[in-house]
Coordinates of C-alpha atoms in Angstrom, one line a residue:
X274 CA 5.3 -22.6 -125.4
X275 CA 7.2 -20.8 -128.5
X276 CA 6.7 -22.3 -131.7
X277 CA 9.2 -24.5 -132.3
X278 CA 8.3 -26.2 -129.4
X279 CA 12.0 -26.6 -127.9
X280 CA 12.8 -26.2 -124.4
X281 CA 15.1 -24.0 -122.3
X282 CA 16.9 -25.2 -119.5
X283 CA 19.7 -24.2 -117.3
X284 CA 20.9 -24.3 -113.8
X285 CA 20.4 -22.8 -111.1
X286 CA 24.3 -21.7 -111.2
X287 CA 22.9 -19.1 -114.1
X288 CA 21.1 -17.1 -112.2
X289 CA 18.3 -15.7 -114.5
X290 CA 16.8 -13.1 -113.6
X291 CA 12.9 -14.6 -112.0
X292 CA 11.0 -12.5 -113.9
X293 CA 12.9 -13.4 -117.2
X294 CA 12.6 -16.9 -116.9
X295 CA 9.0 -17.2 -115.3
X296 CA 7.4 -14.8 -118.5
X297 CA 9.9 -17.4 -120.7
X298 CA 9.1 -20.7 -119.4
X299 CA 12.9 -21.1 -118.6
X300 CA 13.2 -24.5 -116.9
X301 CA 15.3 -24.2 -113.6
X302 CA 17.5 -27.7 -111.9
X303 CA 18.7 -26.7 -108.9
X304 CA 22.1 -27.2 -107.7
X305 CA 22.5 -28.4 -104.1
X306 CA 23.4 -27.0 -101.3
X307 CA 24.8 -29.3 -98.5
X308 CA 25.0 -28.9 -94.3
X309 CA 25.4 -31.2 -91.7
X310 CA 21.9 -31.4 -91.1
X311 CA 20.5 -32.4 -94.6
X312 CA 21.0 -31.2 -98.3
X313 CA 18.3 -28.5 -100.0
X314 CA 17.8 -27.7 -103.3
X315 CA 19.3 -24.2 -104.1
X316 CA 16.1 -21.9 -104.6
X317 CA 13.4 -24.2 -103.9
X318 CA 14.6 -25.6 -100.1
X319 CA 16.6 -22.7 -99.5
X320 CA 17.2 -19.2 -100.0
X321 CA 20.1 -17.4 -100.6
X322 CA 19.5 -15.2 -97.7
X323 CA 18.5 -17.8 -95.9
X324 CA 22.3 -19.4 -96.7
X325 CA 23.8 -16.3 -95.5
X326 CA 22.0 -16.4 -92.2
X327 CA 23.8 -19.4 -91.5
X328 CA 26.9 -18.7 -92.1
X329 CA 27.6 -17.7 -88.6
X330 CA 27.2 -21.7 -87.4
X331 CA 28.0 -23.5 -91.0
X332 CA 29.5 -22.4 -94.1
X333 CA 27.9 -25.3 -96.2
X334 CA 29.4 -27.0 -99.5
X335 CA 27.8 -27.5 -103.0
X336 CA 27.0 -30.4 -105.5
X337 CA 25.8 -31.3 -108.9
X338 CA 22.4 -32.3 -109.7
X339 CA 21.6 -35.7 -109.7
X340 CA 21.0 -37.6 -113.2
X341 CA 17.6 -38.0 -112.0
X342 CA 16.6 -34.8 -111.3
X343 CA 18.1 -33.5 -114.6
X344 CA 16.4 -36.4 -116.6
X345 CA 13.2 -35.8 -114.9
X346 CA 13.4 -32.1 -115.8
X347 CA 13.6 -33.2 -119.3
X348 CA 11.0 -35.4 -119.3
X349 CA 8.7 -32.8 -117.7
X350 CA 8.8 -31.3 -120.6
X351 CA 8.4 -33.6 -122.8
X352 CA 5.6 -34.6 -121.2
X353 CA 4.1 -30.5 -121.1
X354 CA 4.4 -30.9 -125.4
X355 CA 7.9 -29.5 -126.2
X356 CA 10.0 -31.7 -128.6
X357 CA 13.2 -30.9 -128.5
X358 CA 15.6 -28.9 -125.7
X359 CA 18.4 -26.4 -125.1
X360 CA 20.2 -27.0 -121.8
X361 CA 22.1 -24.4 -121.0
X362 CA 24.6 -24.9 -118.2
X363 CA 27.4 -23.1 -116.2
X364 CA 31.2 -23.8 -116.8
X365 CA 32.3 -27.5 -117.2
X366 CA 35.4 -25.8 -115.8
X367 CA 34.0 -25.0 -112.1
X368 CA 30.8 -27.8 -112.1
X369 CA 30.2 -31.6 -113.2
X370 CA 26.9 -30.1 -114.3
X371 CA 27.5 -29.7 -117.9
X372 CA 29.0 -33.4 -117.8
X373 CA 26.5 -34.9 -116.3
X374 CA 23.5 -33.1 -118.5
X375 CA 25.7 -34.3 -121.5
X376 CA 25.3 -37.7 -120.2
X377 CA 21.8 -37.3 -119.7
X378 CA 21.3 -35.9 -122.7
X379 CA 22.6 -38.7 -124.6
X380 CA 20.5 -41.2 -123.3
X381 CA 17.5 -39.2 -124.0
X382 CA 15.0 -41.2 -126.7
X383 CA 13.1 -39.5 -129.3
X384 CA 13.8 -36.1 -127.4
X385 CA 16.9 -34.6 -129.1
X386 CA 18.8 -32.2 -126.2
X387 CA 21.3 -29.5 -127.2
X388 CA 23.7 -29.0 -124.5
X389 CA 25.8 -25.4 -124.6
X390 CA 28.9 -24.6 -122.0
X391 CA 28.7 -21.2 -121.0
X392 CA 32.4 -21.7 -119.9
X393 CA 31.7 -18.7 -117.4
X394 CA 28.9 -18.7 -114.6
X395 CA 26.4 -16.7 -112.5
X396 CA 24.8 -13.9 -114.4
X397 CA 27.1 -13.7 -117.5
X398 CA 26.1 -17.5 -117.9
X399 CA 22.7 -15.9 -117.3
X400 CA 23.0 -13.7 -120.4
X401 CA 23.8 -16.7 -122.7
X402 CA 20.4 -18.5 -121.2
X403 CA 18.4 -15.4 -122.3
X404 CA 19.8 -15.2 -125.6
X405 CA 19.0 -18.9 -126.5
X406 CA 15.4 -18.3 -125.5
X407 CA 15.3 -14.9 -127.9
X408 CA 16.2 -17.3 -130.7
X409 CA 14.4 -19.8 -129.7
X410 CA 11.2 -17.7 -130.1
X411 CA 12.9 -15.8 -133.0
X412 CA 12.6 -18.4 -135.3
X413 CA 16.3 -19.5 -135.3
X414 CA 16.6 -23.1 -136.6
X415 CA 17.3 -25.8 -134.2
X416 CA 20.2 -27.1 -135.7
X417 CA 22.1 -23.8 -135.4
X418 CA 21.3 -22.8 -132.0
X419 CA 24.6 -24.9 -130.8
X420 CA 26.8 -23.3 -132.7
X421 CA 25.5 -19.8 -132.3
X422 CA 25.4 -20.1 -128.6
X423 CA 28.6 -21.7 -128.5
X424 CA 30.5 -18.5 -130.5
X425 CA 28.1 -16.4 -128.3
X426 CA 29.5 -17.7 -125.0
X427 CA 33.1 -17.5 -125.9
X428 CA 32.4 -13.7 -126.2
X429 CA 30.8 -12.9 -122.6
X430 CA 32.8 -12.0 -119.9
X431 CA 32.2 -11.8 -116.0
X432 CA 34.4 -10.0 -113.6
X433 CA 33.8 -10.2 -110.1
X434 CA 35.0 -9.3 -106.9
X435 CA 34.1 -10.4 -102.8
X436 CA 34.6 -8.4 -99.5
X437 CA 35.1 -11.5 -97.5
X438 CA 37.9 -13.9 -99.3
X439 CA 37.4 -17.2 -96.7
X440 CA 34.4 -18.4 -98.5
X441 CA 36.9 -18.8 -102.0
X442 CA 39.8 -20.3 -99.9
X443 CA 37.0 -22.8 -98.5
X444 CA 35.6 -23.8 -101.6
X445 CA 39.1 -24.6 -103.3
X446 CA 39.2 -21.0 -105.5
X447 CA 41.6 -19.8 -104.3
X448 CA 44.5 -20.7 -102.5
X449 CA 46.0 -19.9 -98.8
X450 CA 48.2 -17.4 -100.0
X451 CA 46.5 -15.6 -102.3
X452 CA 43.9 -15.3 -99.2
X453 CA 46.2 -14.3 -96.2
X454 CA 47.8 -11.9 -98.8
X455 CA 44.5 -10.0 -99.8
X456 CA 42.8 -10.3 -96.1
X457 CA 46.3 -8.7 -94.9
X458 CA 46.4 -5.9 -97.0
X459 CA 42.9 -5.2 -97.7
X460 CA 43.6 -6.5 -101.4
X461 CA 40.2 -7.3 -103.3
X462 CA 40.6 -9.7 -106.3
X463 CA 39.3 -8.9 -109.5
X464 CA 38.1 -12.4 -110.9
X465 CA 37.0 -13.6 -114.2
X466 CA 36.3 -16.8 -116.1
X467 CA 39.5 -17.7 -118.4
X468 CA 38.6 -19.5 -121.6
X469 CA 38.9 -23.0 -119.8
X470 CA 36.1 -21.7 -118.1
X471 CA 38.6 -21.5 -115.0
X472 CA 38.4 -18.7 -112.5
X473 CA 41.3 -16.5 -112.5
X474 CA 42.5 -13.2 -111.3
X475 CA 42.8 -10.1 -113.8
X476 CA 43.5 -7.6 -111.3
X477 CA 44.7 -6.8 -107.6
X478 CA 42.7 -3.8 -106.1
X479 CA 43.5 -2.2 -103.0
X480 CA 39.6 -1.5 -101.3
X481 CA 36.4 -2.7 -102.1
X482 CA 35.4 0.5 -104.0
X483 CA 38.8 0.3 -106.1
X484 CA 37.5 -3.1 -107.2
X485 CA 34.1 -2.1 -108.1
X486 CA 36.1 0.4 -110.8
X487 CA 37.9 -1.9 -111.7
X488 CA 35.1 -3.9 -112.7
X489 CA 33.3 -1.5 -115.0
X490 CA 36.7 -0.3 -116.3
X491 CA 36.6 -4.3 -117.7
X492 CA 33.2 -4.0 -119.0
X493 CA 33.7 -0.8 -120.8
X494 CA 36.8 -1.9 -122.6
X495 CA 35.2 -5.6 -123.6
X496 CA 32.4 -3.5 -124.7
X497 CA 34.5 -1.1 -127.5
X498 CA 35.1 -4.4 -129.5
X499 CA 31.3 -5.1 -130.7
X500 CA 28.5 -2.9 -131.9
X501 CA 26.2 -3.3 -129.9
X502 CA 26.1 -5.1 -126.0
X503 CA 23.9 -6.0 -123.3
X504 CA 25.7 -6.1 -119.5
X505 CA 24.2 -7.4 -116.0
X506 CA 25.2 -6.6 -112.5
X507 CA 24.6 -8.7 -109.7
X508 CA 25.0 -8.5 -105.9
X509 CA 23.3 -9.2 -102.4
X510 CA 21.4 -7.9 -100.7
X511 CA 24.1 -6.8 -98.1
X512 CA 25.7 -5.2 -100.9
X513 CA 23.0 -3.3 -103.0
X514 CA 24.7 -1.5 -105.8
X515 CA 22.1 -2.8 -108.4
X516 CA 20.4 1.0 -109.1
X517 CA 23.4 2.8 -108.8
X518 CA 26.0 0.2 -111.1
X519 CA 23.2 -0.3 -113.9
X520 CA 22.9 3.7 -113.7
X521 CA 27.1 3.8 -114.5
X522 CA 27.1 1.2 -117.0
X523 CA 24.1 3.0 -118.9
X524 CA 26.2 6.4 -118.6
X525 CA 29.7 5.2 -119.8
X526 CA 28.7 2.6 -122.1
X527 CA 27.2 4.2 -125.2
X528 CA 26.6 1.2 -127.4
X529 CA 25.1 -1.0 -124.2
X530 CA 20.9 -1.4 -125.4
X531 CA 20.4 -3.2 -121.8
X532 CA 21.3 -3.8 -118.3
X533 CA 20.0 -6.9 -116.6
X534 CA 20.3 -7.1 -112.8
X535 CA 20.0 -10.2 -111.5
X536 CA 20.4 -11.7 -107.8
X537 CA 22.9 -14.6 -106.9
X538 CA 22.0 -18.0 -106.1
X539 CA 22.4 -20.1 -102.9
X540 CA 24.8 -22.3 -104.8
X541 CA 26.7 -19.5 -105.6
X542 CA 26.7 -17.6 -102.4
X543 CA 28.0 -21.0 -100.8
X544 CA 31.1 -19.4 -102.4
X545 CA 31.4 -16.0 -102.5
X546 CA 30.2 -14.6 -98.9
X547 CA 27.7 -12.3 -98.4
X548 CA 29.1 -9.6 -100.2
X549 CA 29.6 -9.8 -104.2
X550 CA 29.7 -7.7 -107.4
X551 CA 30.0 -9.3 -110.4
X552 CA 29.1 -7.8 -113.8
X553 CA 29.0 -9.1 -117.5
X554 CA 29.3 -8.2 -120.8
X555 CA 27.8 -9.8 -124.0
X556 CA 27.8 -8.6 -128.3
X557 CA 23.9 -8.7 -128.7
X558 CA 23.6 -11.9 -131.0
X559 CA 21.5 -10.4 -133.9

């Protein structure tokens, strides 16, 4: 427990790193992740690769927590002596999440909760989780951790891009043309989180490798406007390019002081496919 005794939560749609938020005590709520045959909890009833297996027979759909499960979060740690919380959650612009923490949140006595919108998702959203805990046990006062994450979100970026485009078209992403367009012609989206917190495409790259450049051409140039940055890569395991993407960050970014790599979700896989890149960018915050 840091000193202050406040809390971190998030979602499971954040995606930080295990290590990170095991050595942190960075509360997790999963997400759910729904099939014909009953609904799990992303990373506790379900894995991600365990998701992708079943692709073949059922590309399942995703859902909010429950108030329940995110007030009985809360309450947990009351209960293990924290006083007060920071619940960080993924964009109010893709999932009910933040709404529903919000309202929660509000209805929370004696316990106060500060709720940031990462208005982006998956690792990026990852980054901002991190950073709350580093102030948390740096000593920044309660009252300002709101507002500090809040500027700090609004300046991390996540690009992204899929092999497979059907699992986007089947979640509502994207539309039918954009997909019969890029599976015809072998186009690759370049996606990002707009500041609605929206997806959206920055860039059309013909072939997966293309995409991946185009990718780190994006986190290079974000990366030019601040003094310092931290990045993140993420991927499956049916497309490992953690080593080698971390390695090309490190060598054409000169002001980057680390690279987190980070697997994805089951919610977030739900998605995507089997096959994603995503990277972020983030100004360190002190």
């Amino acid at each position: 427990m840091n000193e202050q005794r406040i809390a971190i939560l998030t979602d499971t749609g954040t995606n930080v790193p295990a290590d990170f938020a095991a050595a942190h005590d960075v509360r997790n709520v999963s997400l759910l992740v729904n099939y014909s045959d009953g609904t799990f909890r992303s990373g506790v009833d379900i894995t991600t690769d365990e998701v992708i297996d079943r692709f073949a027979t059922e590309i399942p759909t995703t859902s909010l927590p429950s108030p329940k499960d995110i007030q009985d979060a809360l309450e947990a740690a009351r209960a293990d002596g924290y006083e007060r919380a920071v619940f960080v959650t993924i964009s109010s612009g893709l999932s009910a999440t933040n709404q529903t923490v919000e309202l929660v949140a509000s209805q929370m006595e004696g316990f106060p909760v500060t709720v940031v919108d990462t208005k982006s998702i998956g690792v990026a959203a990852g980054l901002v989780v991190m950073a709350a805990t580093e102030m948390v046990e740096a000593g920044v006062p309660y009252g300002e951790l709101g507002p500090r994450l809040a500027d700090l979100s609004e300046h991390t970026r996540v690009y992204f891009t899929v092999r497979e485009l059907k699992y986007l078209r089947h979640g509502g992403r994207i539309n039918e043309a954009t997909y019969r367009l890029g599976s015809a012609l072998n186009i690759k989206p370049v996606f990002y989180c707009d500041e609605q917190g929206k997806y959206a495409t920055v860039k059309k790259a013909r072939g997966w490798e293309k995409a991946l450049a185009a990718e780190l051409s994006f986190i290079q140039e974000q990366a030019k406007r601040y003094e310092r940055v931290v990045c993140a890569v993420c991927c499956t395991k049916a497309e490992d390019r953690l080593g080698e993407l971390s390695a090309r960050i490190r060598e054409t970014i000169p002001n980057v002081v680390d690279v987190v790599e980070s697997g994805i979700s089951p919610d977030l896989i739900v998605h995507t496919g089997a096959s994603l890149v995503g990277m972020a960018v983030q100004p360190t915050w002190r």
